[in-house]
């Protein structure tokens, strides 16, 4: 006599024997999730582009021994007009490493110039990386530090935006050439700077003129003014080893291309700072084009780099404002509503 088959056991066995249910197919309208998140907008990144304030008074110990060029004044906002550069950090790091090797070799082989018999050294502080070792944005200055009063912040930005529109400048690409050490106005710091070639339509000079006109309107000195270049420690006329502005462009073509006049030409002053030092470099190494390794890197790598500029940035206190070089025009639509 067969054993009694319990109904609950049979139902479990039947369920185990059933094939697994197939997943419903996705419709064509159902999209898969994106593989990566979209990049953050630049305006969001600008919110976190400045470091938190560490002290309520100037303390050089918090900044590697650097001293503020313009003392802080209550009710005023230190402001700066500039172009932000995002460059190939590996190429620049290789260039900076070559400079450090050249300095180390010089101090190792040079005669002692210290009473104690120990050769003087130069400590180089890189500007290429943030404290978190991420690539730091570099910049091309278009103004000196401007201590704007609270009530002048918005009017200054409006005046600068108006001047940019009147300059008729369009977004442009720029290239680099020349490497040297230059001091600040009181020779308390030295900067390793990378020179910039004059763009085809003289955009750098035109932007500088727009920023200087805004600064002058509010009673501030102009950057790279004709009678102040030596005092600011940035007079690099003829020192880049690159063709001069007059060699790059014929004089009779300047007016047609919207070039600034010779009085306002500052083509030999535009630069990007790669590093700084409190000690002066050896006189033999202030012009670095004669160092073989550096000359090779400049010709093979740096000369191939370019940077695109489409906005002028203004840092007012810790807030960063982006002004379009050429304000975007509203798209015109045709009869059928199509662009």
PDB file of C-alpha atoms in Angstrom, residues 51-215:
ATOM      1  CA  UNK A  51      40.218  79.246   0.849  1.00  0.00           C
ATOM      2  CA  UNK A  52      38.529  79.824   4.177  1.00  0.00           C
ATOM      3  CA  UNK A  53      39.808  82.801   6.147  1.00  0.00           C
ATOM      4  CA  UNK A  54      42.231  81.643   8.845  1.00  0.00           C
ATOM      5  CA  UNK A  55      42.801  84.856  10.775  1.00  0.00           C
ATOM      6  CA  UNK A  56      41.236  88.278  11.337  1.00  0.00           C
ATOM      7  CA  UNK A  57      44.597  90.011  10.837  1.00  0.00           C
ATOM      8  CA  UNK A  58      47.542  89.673   8.463  1.00  0.00           C
ATOM      9  CA  UNK A  59      49.809  86.834   9.608  1.00  0.00           C
ATOM     10  CA  UNK A  60      52.648  85.917   7.206  1.00  0.00           C
ATOM     11  CA  UNK A  61      53.175  82.661   9.121  1.00  0.00           C
ATOM     12  CA  UNK A  62      49.870  81.394   7.704  1.00  0.00           C
ATOM     13  CA  UNK A  63      50.976  82.066   4.118  1.00  0.00           C
ATOM     14  CA  UNK A  64      54.526  80.759   3.878  1.00  0.00           C
ATOM     15  CA  UNK A  65      56.050  84.082   4.922  1.00  0.00           C
ATOM     16  CA  UNK A  66      54.177  86.152   2.357  1.00  0.00           C
ATOM     17  CA  UNK A  67      53.061  89.647   3.338  1.00  0.00           C
ATOM     18  CA  UNK A  68      49.908  91.309   2.053  1.00  0.00           C
ATOM     19  CA  UNK A  69      50.864  93.976  -0.499  1.00  0.00           C
ATOM     20  CA  UNK A  70      47.826  96.107   0.382  1.00  0.00           C
ATOM     21  CA  UNK A  71      46.860  96.055   4.096  1.00  0.00           C
ATOM     22  CA  UNK A  72      43.287  95.080   4.906  1.00  0.00           C
ATOM     23  CA  UNK A  73      40.908  97.987   5.495  1.00  0.00           C
ATOM     24  CA  UNK A  74      37.573  97.595   7.261  1.00  0.00           C
ATOM     25  CA  UNK A  75      34.657  98.160   4.917  1.00  0.00           C
ATOM     26  CA  UNK A  76      36.757  97.424   1.823  1.00  0.00           C
ATOM     27  CA  UNK A  77      36.835  94.289  -0.299  1.00  0.00           C
ATOM     28  CA  UNK A  78      40.135  93.211  -1.932  1.00  0.00           C
ATOM     29  CA  UNK A  79      39.218  92.702  -5.595  1.00  0.00           C
ATOM     30  CA  UNK A  80      41.060  91.356  -8.615  1.00  0.00           C
ATOM     31  CA  UNK A  81      40.209  91.123 -12.334  1.00  0.00           C
ATOM     32  CA  UNK A  82      41.761  88.175 -14.161  1.00  0.00           C
ATOM     33  CA  UNK A  83      41.500  85.424 -16.762  1.00  0.00           C
ATOM     34  CA  UNK A  84      41.466  81.887 -15.384  1.00  0.00           C
ATOM     35  CA  UNK A  85      43.828  79.361 -16.999  1.00  0.00           C
ATOM     36  CA  UNK A  86      43.259  75.624 -16.924  1.00  0.00           C
ATOM     37  CA  UNK A  87      46.404  74.096 -18.359  1.00  0.00           C
ATOM     38  CA  UNK A  88      48.053  70.691 -18.629  1.00  0.00           C
ATOM     39  CA  UNK A  89      49.380  70.273 -15.102  1.00  0.00           C
ATOM     40  CA  UNK A  90      51.741  67.413 -16.012  1.00  0.00           C
ATOM     41  CA  UNK A  91      53.552  69.525 -18.594  1.00  0.00           C
ATOM     42  CA  UNK A  92      53.889  72.444 -16.196  1.00  0.00           C
ATOM     43  CA  UNK A  93      54.994  70.171 -13.368  1.00  0.00           C
ATOM     44  CA  UNK A  94      57.739  68.762 -15.605  1.00  0.00           C
ATOM     45  CA  UNK A  95      58.803  72.316 -16.421  1.00  0.00           C
ATOM     46  CA  UNK A  96      58.873  73.325 -12.752  1.00  0.00           C
ATOM     47  CA  UNK A  97      60.857  70.200 -11.851  1.00  0.00           C
ATOM     48  CA  UNK A  98      63.425  71.129 -14.508  1.00  0.00           C
ATOM     49  CA  UNK A  99      63.753  74.600 -12.972  1.00  0.00           C
ATOM     50  CA  UNK A 100      64.275  73.102  -9.511  1.00  0.00           C
ATOM     51  CA  UNK A 101      66.945  70.753 -10.866  1.00  0.00           C
ATOM     52  CA  UNK A 102      68.736  73.663 -12.526  1.00  0.00           C
ATOM     53  CA  UNK A 103      68.697  75.602  -9.250  1.00  0.00           C
ATOM     54  CA  UNK A 104      69.923  72.605  -7.253  1.00  0.00           C
ATOM     55  CA  UNK A 105      72.768  72.041  -9.709  1.00  0.00           C
ATOM     56  CA  UNK A 106      73.737  75.705  -9.581  1.00  0.00           C
ATOM     57  CA  UNK A 107      73.897  75.870  -5.783  1.00  0.00           C
ATOM     58  CA  UNK A 108      75.729  72.538  -5.627  1.00  0.00           C
ATOM     59  CA  UNK A 109      78.447  73.594  -8.049  1.00  0.00           C
ATOM     60  CA  UNK A 110      78.683  77.349  -7.429  1.00  0.00           C
ATOM     61  CA  UNK A 111      81.235  79.005  -5.188  1.00  0.00           C
ATOM     62  CA  UNK A 112      80.118  79.863  -1.674  1.00  0.00           C
ATOM     63  CA  UNK A 113      78.521  83.286  -1.342  1.00  0.00           C
ATOM     64  CA  UNK A 114      77.816  83.123   2.385  1.00  0.00           C
ATOM     65  CA  UNK A 115      80.162  84.104   5.218  1.00  0.00           C
ATOM     66  CA  UNK A 116      79.564  80.722   6.862  1.00  0.00           C
ATOM     67  CA  UNK A 117      80.841  78.899   3.794  1.00  0.00           C
ATOM     68  CA  UNK A 118      77.422  77.410   2.959  1.00  0.00           C
ATOM     69  CA  UNK A 119      75.979  78.315  -0.476  1.00  0.00           C
ATOM     70  CA  UNK A 120      72.688  80.194  -0.381  1.00  0.00           C
ATOM     71  CA  UNK A 121      69.608  78.184  -1.357  1.00  0.00           C
ATOM     72  CA  UNK A 122      66.321  79.166  -2.948  1.00  0.00           C
ATOM     73  CA  UNK A 123      63.092  77.555  -1.751  1.00  0.00           C
ATOM     74  CA  UNK A 124      60.538  77.317  -4.560  1.00  0.00           C
ATOM     75  CA  UNK A 125      56.819  77.146  -3.701  1.00  0.00           C
ATOM     76  CA  UNK A 126      54.689  75.659  -6.466  1.00  0.00           C
ATOM     77  CA  UNK A 127      51.437  77.333  -7.513  1.00  0.00           C
ATOM     78  CA  UNK A 128      50.344  74.345  -9.602  1.00  0.00           C
ATOM     79  CA  UNK A 129      48.591  72.312  -6.894  1.00  0.00           C
ATOM     80  CA  UNK A 130      46.075  73.001  -4.145  1.00  0.00           C
ATOM     81  CA  UNK A 131      46.653  71.842  -0.534  1.00  0.00           C
ATOM     82  CA  UNK A 132      44.691  68.710  -1.523  1.00  0.00           C
ATOM     83  CA  UNK A 133      47.154  68.013  -4.385  1.00  0.00           C
ATOM     84  CA  UNK A 134      44.600  68.740  -7.104  1.00  0.00           C
ATOM     85  CA  UNK A 135      45.455  70.986 -10.084  1.00  0.00           C
ATOM     86  CA  UNK A 136      45.117  74.632  -9.069  1.00  0.00           C
ATOM     87  CA  UNK A 137      43.598  77.133 -11.506  1.00  0.00           C
ATOM     88  CA  UNK A 138      46.182  79.642 -12.698  1.00  0.00           C
ATOM     89  CA  UNK A 139      45.420  83.149 -13.899  1.00  0.00           C
ATOM     90  CA  UNK A 140      46.446  86.083 -16.068  1.00  0.00           C
ATOM     91  CA  UNK A 141      46.045  89.350 -14.156  1.00  0.00           C
ATOM     92  CA  UNK A 142      44.053  92.197 -15.683  1.00  0.00           C
ATOM     93  CA  UNK A 143      44.155  94.478 -12.632  1.00  0.00           C
ATOM     94  CA  UNK A 144      46.070  95.220  -9.493  1.00  0.00           C
ATOM     95  CA  UNK A 145      44.467  94.445  -6.131  1.00  0.00           C
ATOM     96  CA  UNK A 146      41.596  96.933  -5.821  1.00  0.00           C
ATOM     97  CA  UNK A 147      40.243  97.598  -2.285  1.00  0.00           C
ATOM     98  CA  UNK A 148      36.637  98.292  -3.281  1.00  0.00           C
ATOM     99  CA  UNK A 149      34.332  99.906  -0.688  1.00  0.00           C
ATOM    100  CA  UNK A 150      31.102  98.027  -0.069  1.00  0.00           C
ATOM    101  CA  UNK A 151      28.993 100.528  -2.013  1.00  0.00           C
ATOM    102  CA  UNK A 152      31.341 100.390  -5.032  1.00  0.00           C
ATOM    103  CA  UNK A 153      31.221  96.650  -5.662  1.00  0.00           C
ATOM    104  CA  UNK A 154      28.144  96.526  -7.890  1.00  0.00           C
ATOM    105  CA  UNK A 155      28.932  99.779  -9.776  1.00  0.00           C
ATOM    106  CA  UNK A 156      32.462  98.544 -10.502  1.00  0.00           C
ATOM    107  CA  UNK A 157      31.159  95.255 -11.924  1.00  0.00           C
ATOM    108  CA  UNK A 158      28.654  97.157 -14.066  1.00  0.00           C
ATOM    109  CA  UNK A 159      31.356  99.508 -15.365  1.00  0.00           C
ATOM    110  CA  UNK A 160      33.659  96.599 -16.190  1.00  0.00           C
ATOM    111  CA  UNK A 161      30.879  94.714 -18.002  1.00  0.00           C
ATOM    112  CA  UNK A 162      30.134  97.832 -20.069  1.00  0.00           C
ATOM    113  CA  UNK A 163      33.810  98.247 -20.975  1.00  0.00           C
ATOM    114  CA  UNK A 164      34.044  94.597 -22.020  1.00  0.00           C
ATOM    115  CA  UNK A 165      31.101  95.029 -24.394  1.00  0.00           C
ATOM    116  CA  UNK A 166      32.647  98.160 -25.877  1.00  0.00           C
ATOM    117  CA  UNK A 167      35.972  96.395 -26.421  1.00  0.00           C
ATOM    118  CA  UNK A 168      34.286  94.160 -29.047  1.00  0.00           C
ATOM    119  CA  UNK A 169      36.448  91.275 -27.879  1.00  0.00           C
ATOM    120  CA  UNK A 170      35.403  87.743 -28.764  1.00  0.00           C
ATOM    121  CA  UNK A 171      36.401  84.462 -27.068  1.00  0.00           C
ATOM    122  CA  UNK A 172      39.927  83.547 -28.137  1.00  0.00           C
ATOM    123  CA  UNK A 173      42.792  81.093 -27.779  1.00  0.00           C
ATOM    124  CA  UNK A 174      46.200  82.045 -26.410  1.00  0.00           C
ATOM    125  CA  UNK A 175      49.613  80.358 -26.465  1.00  0.00           C
ATOM    126  CA  UNK A 176      52.719  80.580 -24.310  1.00  0.00           C
ATOM    127  CA  UNK A 177      56.380  81.320 -24.813  1.00  0.00           C
ATOM    128  CA  UNK A 178      59.221  82.390 -22.515  1.00  0.00           C
ATOM    129  CA  UNK A 179      60.077  81.552 -18.903  1.00  0.00           C
ATOM    130  CA  UNK A 180      61.793  83.777 -16.345  1.00  0.00           C
ATOM    131  CA  UNK A 181      61.909  84.987 -12.733  1.00  0.00           C
ATOM    132  CA  UNK A 182      60.501  88.462 -11.979  1.00  0.00           C
ATOM    133  CA  UNK A 183      60.123  90.321  -8.638  1.00  0.00           C
ATOM    134  CA  UNK A 184      57.110  92.080  -7.192  1.00  0.00           C
ATOM    135  CA  UNK A 185      57.113  95.859  -6.778  1.00  0.00           C
ATOM    136  CA  UNK A 186      59.130  95.883  -3.515  1.00  0.00           C
ATOM    137  CA  UNK A 187      61.267  92.858  -4.459  1.00  0.00           C
ATOM    138  CA  UNK A 188      60.066  90.950  -1.396  1.00  0.00           C
ATOM    139  CA  UNK A 189      58.963  88.000  -3.540  1.00  0.00           C
ATOM    140  CA  UNK A 190      60.028  86.481  -6.839  1.00  0.00           C
ATOM    141  CA  UNK A 191      57.731  84.728  -9.291  1.00  0.00           C
ATOM    142  CA  UNK A 192      58.477  82.099 -11.920  1.00  0.00           C
ATOM    143  CA  UNK A 193      56.319  83.260 -14.810  1.00  0.00           C
ATOM    144  CA  UNK A 194      55.356  81.820 -18.175  1.00  0.00           C
ATOM    145  CA  UNK A 195      54.955  84.455 -20.881  1.00  0.00           C
ATOM    146  CA  UNK A 196      52.053  84.695 -23.316  1.00  0.00           C
ATOM    147  CA  UNK A 197      52.172  85.350 -27.040  1.00  0.00           C
ATOM    148  CA  UNK A 198      50.153  88.189 -28.469  1.00  0.00           C
ATOM    149  CA  UNK A 199      46.836  86.762 -29.763  1.00  0.00           C
ATOM    150  CA  UNK A 200      45.960  87.342 -33.438  1.00  0.00           C
ATOM    151  CA  UNK A 201      43.441  90.114 -32.683  1.00  0.00           C
ATOM    152  CA  UNK A 202      45.184  91.673 -29.668  1.00  0.00           C
ATOM    153  CA  UNK A 203      42.513  90.436 -27.249  1.00  0.00           C
ATOM    154  CA  UNK A 204      44.720  90.553 -24.131  1.00  0.00           C
ATOM    155  CA  UNK A 205      45.558  94.225 -24.610  1.00  0.00           C
ATOM    156  CA  UNK A 206      41.922  95.071 -25.274  1.00  0.00           C
ATOM    157  CA  UNK A 207      40.746  93.295 -22.119  1.00  0.00           C
ATOM    158  CA  UNK A 208      43.474  94.957 -20.050  1.00  0.00           C
ATOM    159  CA  UNK A 209      42.440  98.347 -21.403  1.00  0.00           C
ATOM    160  CA  UNK A 210      38.810  97.660 -20.434  1.00  0.00           C
ATOM    161  CA  UNK A 211      39.826  96.664 -16.883  1.00  0.00           C
ATOM    162  CA  UNK A 212      42.196  99.628 -16.506  1.00  0.00           C
ATOM    163  CA  UNK A 213      39.494 102.056 -17.600  1.00  0.00           C
ATOM    164  CA  UNK A 214      37.169 100.674 -14.922  1.00  0.00           C
ATOM    165  CA  UNK A 215      39.894 100.898 -12.256  1.00  0.00           C
TER     166      UNK A 215
END
